[in-house]
Coordinates of C-alpha atoms in Angstrom, one line a residue:
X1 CA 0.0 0.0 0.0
X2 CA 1.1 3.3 -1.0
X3 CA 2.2 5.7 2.6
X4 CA -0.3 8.3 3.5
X5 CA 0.0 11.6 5.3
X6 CA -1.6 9.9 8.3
X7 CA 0.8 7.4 8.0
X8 CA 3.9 9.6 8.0
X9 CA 2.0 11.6 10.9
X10 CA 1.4 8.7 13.1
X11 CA 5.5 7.7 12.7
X12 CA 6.5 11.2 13.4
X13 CA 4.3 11.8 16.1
X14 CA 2.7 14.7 14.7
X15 CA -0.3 15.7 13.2
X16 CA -1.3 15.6 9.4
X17 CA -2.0 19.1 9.5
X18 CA 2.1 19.4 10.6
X19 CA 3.0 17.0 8.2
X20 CA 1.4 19.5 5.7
X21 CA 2.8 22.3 6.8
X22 CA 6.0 20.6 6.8
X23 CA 5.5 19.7 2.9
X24 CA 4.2 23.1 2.1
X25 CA 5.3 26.0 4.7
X26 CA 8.1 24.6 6.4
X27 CA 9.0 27.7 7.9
X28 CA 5.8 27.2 10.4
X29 CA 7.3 24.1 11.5
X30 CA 10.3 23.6 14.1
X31 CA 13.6 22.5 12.9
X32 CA 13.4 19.3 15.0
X33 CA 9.6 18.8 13.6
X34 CA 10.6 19.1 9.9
X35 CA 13.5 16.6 10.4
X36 CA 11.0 14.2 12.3
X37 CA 8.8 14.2 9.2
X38 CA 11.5 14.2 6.8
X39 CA 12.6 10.6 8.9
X40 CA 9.6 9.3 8.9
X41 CA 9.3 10.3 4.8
X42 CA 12.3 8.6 4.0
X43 CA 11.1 5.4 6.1
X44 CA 8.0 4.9 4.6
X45 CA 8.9 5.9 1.2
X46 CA 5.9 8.7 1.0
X47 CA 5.5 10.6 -2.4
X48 CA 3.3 13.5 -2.2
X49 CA 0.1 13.4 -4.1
X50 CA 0.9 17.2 -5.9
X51 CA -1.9 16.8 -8.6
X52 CA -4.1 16.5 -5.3
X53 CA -2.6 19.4 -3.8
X54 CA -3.1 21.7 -6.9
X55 CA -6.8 20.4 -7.2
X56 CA -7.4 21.6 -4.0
X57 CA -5.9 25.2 -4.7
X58 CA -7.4 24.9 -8.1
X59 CA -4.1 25.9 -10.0
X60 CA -1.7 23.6 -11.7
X61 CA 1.9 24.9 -11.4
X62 CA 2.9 23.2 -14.8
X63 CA 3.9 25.5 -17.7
X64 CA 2.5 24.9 -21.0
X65 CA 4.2 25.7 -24.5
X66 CA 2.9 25.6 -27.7
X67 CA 5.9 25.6 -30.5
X68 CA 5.5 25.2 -34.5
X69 CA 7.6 21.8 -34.9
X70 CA 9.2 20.0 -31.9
X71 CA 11.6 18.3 -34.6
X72 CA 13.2 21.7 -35.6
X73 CA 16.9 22.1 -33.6
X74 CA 15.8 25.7 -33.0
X75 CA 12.6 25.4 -31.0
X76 CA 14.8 22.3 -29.3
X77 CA 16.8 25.1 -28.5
X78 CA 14.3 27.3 -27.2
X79 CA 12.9 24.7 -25.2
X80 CA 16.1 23.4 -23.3
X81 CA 16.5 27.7 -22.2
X82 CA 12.6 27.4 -20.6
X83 CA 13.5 24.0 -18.9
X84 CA 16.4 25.2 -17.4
X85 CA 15.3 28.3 -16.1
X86 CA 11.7 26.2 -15.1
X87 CA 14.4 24.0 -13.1
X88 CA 15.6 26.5 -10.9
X89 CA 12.0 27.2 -9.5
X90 CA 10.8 23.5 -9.4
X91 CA 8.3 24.2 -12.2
X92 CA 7.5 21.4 -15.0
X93 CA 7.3 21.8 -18.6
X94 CA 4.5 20.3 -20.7
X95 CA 5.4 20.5 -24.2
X96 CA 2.9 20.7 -27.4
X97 CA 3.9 20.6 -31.2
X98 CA 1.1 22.3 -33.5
X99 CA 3.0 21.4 -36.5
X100 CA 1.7 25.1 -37.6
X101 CA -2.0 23.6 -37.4
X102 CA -4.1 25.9 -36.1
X103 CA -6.8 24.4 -35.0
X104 CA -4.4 21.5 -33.3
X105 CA -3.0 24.6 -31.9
X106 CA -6.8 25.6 -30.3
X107 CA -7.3 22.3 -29.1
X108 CA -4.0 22.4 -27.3
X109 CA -4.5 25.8 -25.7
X110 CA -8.3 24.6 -24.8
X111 CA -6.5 21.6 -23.2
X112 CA -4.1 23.9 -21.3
X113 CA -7.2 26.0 -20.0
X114 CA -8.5 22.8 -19.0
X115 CA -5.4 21.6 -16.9
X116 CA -5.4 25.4 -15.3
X117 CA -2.1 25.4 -16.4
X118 CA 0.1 28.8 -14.5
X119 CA 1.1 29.9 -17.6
X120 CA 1.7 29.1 -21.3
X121 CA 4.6 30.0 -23.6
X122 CA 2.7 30.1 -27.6
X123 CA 4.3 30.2 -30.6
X124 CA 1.4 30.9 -32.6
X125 CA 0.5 29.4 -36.2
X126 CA -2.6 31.5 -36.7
X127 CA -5.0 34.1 -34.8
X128 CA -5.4 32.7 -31.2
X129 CA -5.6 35.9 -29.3
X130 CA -9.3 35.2 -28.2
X131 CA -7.8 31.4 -26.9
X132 CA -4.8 33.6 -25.3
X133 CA -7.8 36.2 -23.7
X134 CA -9.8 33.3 -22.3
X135 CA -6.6 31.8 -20.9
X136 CA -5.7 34.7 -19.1
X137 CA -9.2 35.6 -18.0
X138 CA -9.1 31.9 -16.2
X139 CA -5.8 33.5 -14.3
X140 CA -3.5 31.6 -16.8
X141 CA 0.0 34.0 -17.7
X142 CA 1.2 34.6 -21.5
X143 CA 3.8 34.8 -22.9
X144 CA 4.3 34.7 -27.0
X145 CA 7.8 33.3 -27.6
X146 CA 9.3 33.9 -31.5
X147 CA 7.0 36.8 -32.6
X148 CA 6.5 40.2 -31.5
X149 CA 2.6 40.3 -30.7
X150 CA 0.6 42.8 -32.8
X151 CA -1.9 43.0 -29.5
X152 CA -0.5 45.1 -26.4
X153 CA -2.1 42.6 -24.1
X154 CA 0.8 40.1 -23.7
X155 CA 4.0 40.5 -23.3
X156 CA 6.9 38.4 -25.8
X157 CA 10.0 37.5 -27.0
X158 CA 11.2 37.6 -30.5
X159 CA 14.1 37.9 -32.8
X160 CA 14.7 40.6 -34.7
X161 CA 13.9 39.0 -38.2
X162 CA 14.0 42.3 -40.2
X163 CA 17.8 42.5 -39.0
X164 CA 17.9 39.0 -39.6
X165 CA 16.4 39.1 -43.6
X166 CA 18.6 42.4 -43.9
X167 CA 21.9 40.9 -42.8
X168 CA 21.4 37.3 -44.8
X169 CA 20.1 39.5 -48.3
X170 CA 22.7 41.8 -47.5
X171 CA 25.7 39.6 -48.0
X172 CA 24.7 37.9 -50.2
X173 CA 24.9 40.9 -52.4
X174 CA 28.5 41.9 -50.9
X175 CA 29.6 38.6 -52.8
X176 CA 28.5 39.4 -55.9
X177 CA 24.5 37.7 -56.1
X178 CA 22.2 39.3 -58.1
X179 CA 19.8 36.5 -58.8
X180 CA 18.3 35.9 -55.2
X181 CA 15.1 33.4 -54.4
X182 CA 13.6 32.7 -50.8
X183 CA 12.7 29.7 -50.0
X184 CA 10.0 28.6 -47.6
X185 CA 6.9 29.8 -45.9
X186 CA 4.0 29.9 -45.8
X187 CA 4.2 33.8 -45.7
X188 CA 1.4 34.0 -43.1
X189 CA 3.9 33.1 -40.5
X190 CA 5.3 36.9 -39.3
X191 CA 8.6 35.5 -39.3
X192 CA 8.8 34.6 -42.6
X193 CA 6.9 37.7 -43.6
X194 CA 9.6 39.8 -41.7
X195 CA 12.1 38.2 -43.4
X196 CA 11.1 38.0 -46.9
X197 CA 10.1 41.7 -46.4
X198 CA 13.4 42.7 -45.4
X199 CA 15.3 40.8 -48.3
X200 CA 12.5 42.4 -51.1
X201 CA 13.6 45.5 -49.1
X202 CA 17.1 44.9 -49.7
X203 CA 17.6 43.8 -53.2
X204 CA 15.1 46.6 -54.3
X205 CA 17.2 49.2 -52.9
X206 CA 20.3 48.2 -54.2
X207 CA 18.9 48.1 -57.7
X208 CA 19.2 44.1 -58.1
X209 CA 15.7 43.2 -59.4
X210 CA 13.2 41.4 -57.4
X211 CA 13.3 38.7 -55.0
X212 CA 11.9 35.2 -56.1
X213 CA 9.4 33.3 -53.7
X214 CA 9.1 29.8 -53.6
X215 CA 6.6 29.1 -51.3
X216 CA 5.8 25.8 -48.9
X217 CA 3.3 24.2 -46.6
X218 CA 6.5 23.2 -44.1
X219 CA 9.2 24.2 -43.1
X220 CA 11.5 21.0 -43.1
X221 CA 13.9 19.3 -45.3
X222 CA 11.7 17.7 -47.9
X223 CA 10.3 21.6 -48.5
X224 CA 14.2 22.3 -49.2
X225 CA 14.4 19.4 -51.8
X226 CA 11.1 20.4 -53.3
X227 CA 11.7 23.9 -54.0
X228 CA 15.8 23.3 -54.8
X229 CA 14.4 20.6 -57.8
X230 CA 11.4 23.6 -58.8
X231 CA 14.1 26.1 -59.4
X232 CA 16.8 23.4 -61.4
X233 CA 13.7 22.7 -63.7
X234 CA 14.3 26.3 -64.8
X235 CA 16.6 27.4 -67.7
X236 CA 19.9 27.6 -66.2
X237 CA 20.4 31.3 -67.3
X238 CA 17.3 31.7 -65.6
X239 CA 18.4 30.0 -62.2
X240 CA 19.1 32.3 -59.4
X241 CA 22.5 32.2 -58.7
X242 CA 21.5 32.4 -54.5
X243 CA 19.1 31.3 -52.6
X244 CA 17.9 32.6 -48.8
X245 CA 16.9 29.6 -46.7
X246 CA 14.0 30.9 -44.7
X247 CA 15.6 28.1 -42.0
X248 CA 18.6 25.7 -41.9
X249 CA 16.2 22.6 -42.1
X250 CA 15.3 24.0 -45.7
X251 CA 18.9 24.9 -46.6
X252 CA 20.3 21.7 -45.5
X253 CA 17.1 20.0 -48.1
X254 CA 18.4 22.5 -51.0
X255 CA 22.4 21.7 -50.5
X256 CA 21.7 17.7 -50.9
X257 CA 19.3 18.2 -54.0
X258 CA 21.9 20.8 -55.4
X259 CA 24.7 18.8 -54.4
X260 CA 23.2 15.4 -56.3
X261 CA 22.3 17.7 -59.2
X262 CA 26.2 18.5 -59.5
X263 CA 25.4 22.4 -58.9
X264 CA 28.6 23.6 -57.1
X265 CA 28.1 25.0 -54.1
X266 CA 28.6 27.9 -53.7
X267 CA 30.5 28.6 -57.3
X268 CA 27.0 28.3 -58.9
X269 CA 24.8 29.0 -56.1
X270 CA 25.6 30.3 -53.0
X271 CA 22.9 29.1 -50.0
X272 CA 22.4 31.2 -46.5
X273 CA 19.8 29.7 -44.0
X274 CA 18.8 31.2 -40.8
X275 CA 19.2 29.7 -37.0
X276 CA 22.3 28.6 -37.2
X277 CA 21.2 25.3 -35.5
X278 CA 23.6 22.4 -34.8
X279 CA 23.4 20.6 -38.1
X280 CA 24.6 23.8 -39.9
X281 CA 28.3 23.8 -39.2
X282 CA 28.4 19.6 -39.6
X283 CA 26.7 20.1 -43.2
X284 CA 29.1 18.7 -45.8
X285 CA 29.4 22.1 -46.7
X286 CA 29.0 23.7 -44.2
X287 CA 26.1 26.5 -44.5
X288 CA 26.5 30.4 -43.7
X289 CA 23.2 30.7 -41.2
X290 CA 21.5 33.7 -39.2
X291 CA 22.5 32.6 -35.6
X292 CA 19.6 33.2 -33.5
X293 CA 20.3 33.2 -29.7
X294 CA 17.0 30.4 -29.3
X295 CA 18.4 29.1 -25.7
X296 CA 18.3 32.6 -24.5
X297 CA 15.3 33.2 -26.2
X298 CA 13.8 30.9 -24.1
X299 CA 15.6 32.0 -20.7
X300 CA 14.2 35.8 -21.1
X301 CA 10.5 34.4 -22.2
X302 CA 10.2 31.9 -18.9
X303 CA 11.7 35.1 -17.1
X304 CA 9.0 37.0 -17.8
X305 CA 6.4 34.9 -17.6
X306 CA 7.1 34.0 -13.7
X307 CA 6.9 37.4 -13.6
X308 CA 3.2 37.8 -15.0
X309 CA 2.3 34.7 -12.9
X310 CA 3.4 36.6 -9.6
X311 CA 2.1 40.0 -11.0
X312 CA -1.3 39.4 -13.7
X313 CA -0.9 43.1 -13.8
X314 CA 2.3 43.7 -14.6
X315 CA 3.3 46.0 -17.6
X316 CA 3.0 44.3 -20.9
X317 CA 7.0 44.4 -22.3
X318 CA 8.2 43.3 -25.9
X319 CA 11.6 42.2 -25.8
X320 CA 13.6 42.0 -29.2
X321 CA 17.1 40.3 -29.2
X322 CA 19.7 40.9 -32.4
X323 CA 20.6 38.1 -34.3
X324 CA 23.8 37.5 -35.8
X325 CA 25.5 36.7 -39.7
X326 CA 27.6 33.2 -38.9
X327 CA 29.8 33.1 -42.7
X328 CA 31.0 29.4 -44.2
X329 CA 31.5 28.0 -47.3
X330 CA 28.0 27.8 -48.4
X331 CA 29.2 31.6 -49.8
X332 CA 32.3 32.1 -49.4
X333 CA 34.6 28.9 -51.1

């Protein structure tokens, strides 16, 4: 039979209502008391029933996050920064993958709401702000992790992807591309928006033309050897002679298909993606990426968000970090 709290209680010689307090506000219990209990714990091998303890309180101090695809290194990234700074508070994680589906993303958040959940981290993949109104109305914090909310309601934590479209278009011109495409989408997504915009931005101002879009449903390898084979099936005076990965998934899918069509890399086109994630240096060759800081990403996020569950009031704050150009030989032979 599994120990009780009367059973710890009756070996410590205490109350249960001691016991309790010794579980959950051991500073109202004596030093000799709490070591009693702790004994008599160990002894009888007593695990405490916390799902019983948060029923009662009607609160569930798990934190929730919603990310577009589990399988990309980045949100891995991201992911790894909330559980370690979860860690050092004694809060659990409870991780969701949408696979940018929204309505598997509602039914996720309605399951969160459900669970009373402290507070949810939400990358979204489409218009949840009346999900993220009702979560917060149930006294559930928000936080939007990857995107800078349009609403002033909730606070995030993004990347700056117009400085990360800018810097990836940018030097790619600095080596002498004129012919640029962007791969990857779909554009509803405000990260690839942001970035797209920013290279259109780019190229249009330095005179280069126009920026090709080849759009997909995904955002994984198989969308990078799909829309690497698209742009061979061109005319090869009509190939782009560069191509902006909108992540290193997709990059990594357009430098094999290149690679077994016998397009040198980057002598015939030159390939940037954007994370920088781990596989991106080990590529065969390896790829110039737009580092973004994900692990601290996910640090500053959790940061604020224990700070909205200890304060539902506090002031709604958007914070930006700066990504960074990594350069390798996916540019630069």
């Amino acid at each position: 039979m599994q120990a009780q709290v009367r059973d710890v209680a009756r070996l410590a010689g205490v109350s249960s209502g001691t016991v309790s307090n010794a579980l959950n506000h051991p500073e109202k219990v004596s030093p000799a008391t709490r070591e009693r209990v702790q004994q008599a714990i160990a002894e009888l091998g007593f695990v405490p029933n916390i799902a019983a303890r948060q029923l009662r309180r009607g609160t569930n101090d798990s934190i929730g996050m919603v990310v577009l695809d589990i399988a990309n290194p980045f949100f891995t990234a991201v992911a790894r920064g909330v559980e370690e700074r979860l860690a050092g508070v004694g809060r659990p994680l409870v991780m969701a993958h949408s696979g940018q589906d929204h309505e598997r993303e509602k039914a996720y958040l309605d399951l969160f709401a459900e669970q009373r959940l402290s507070g949810v981290l939400v990358t979204p993949a489409g218009q949840v702000l009346d999900r993220l109104r009702r979560l917060r109305d149930r006294g559930t914090a928000i936080v939007v992790v990857d995107r800078k909310t349009g609403a002033r309601e909730f606070s995030s934590v993004s990347v700056d992807d117009t400085l990360g479209g800018t810097l990836a278009t940018q030097h790619l011109l600095d080596v002498g591309r004129r012919r640029i495409a962007f791969l990857g989408g779909p554009e509803r997504l405000t990260q690839i928006k942001h970035r797209l915009g920013a290279a259109r931005r780019v190229v249009e101002q330095h005179g280069s033309g126009a920026v090709w879009h080849v759009d997909s449903p995904t955002l994984d390898v198989e969308a990078g050897r799909v829309g690497a084979a698209a742009l061979l099936d061109l005319p090869a005076a009509r190939r782009p002679d560069a191509i902006f990965a909108a992540n290193d998934l997709i990059a990594l899918g357009v430098l094999q298909t290149l690679t077994l069509a016998g397009v040198r890399v980057p002598d015939d086109i030159a390939i940037v993606g954007y994370d920088d994630n781990e596989f991106a240096a080990a590529a065969a060759i390896p790829l110039t990426s737009v580092r973004q800081p994900a692990v601290e990403m996910g640090a500053a996020a959790t940061g604020r968000l224990l700070e909205v569950i200890e304060d539902p009031h506090a002031k709604v704050e958007h914070i930006v970090l700066s990504p960074e150009l990594v350069v390798r030989r996916s540019t630069v032979a």
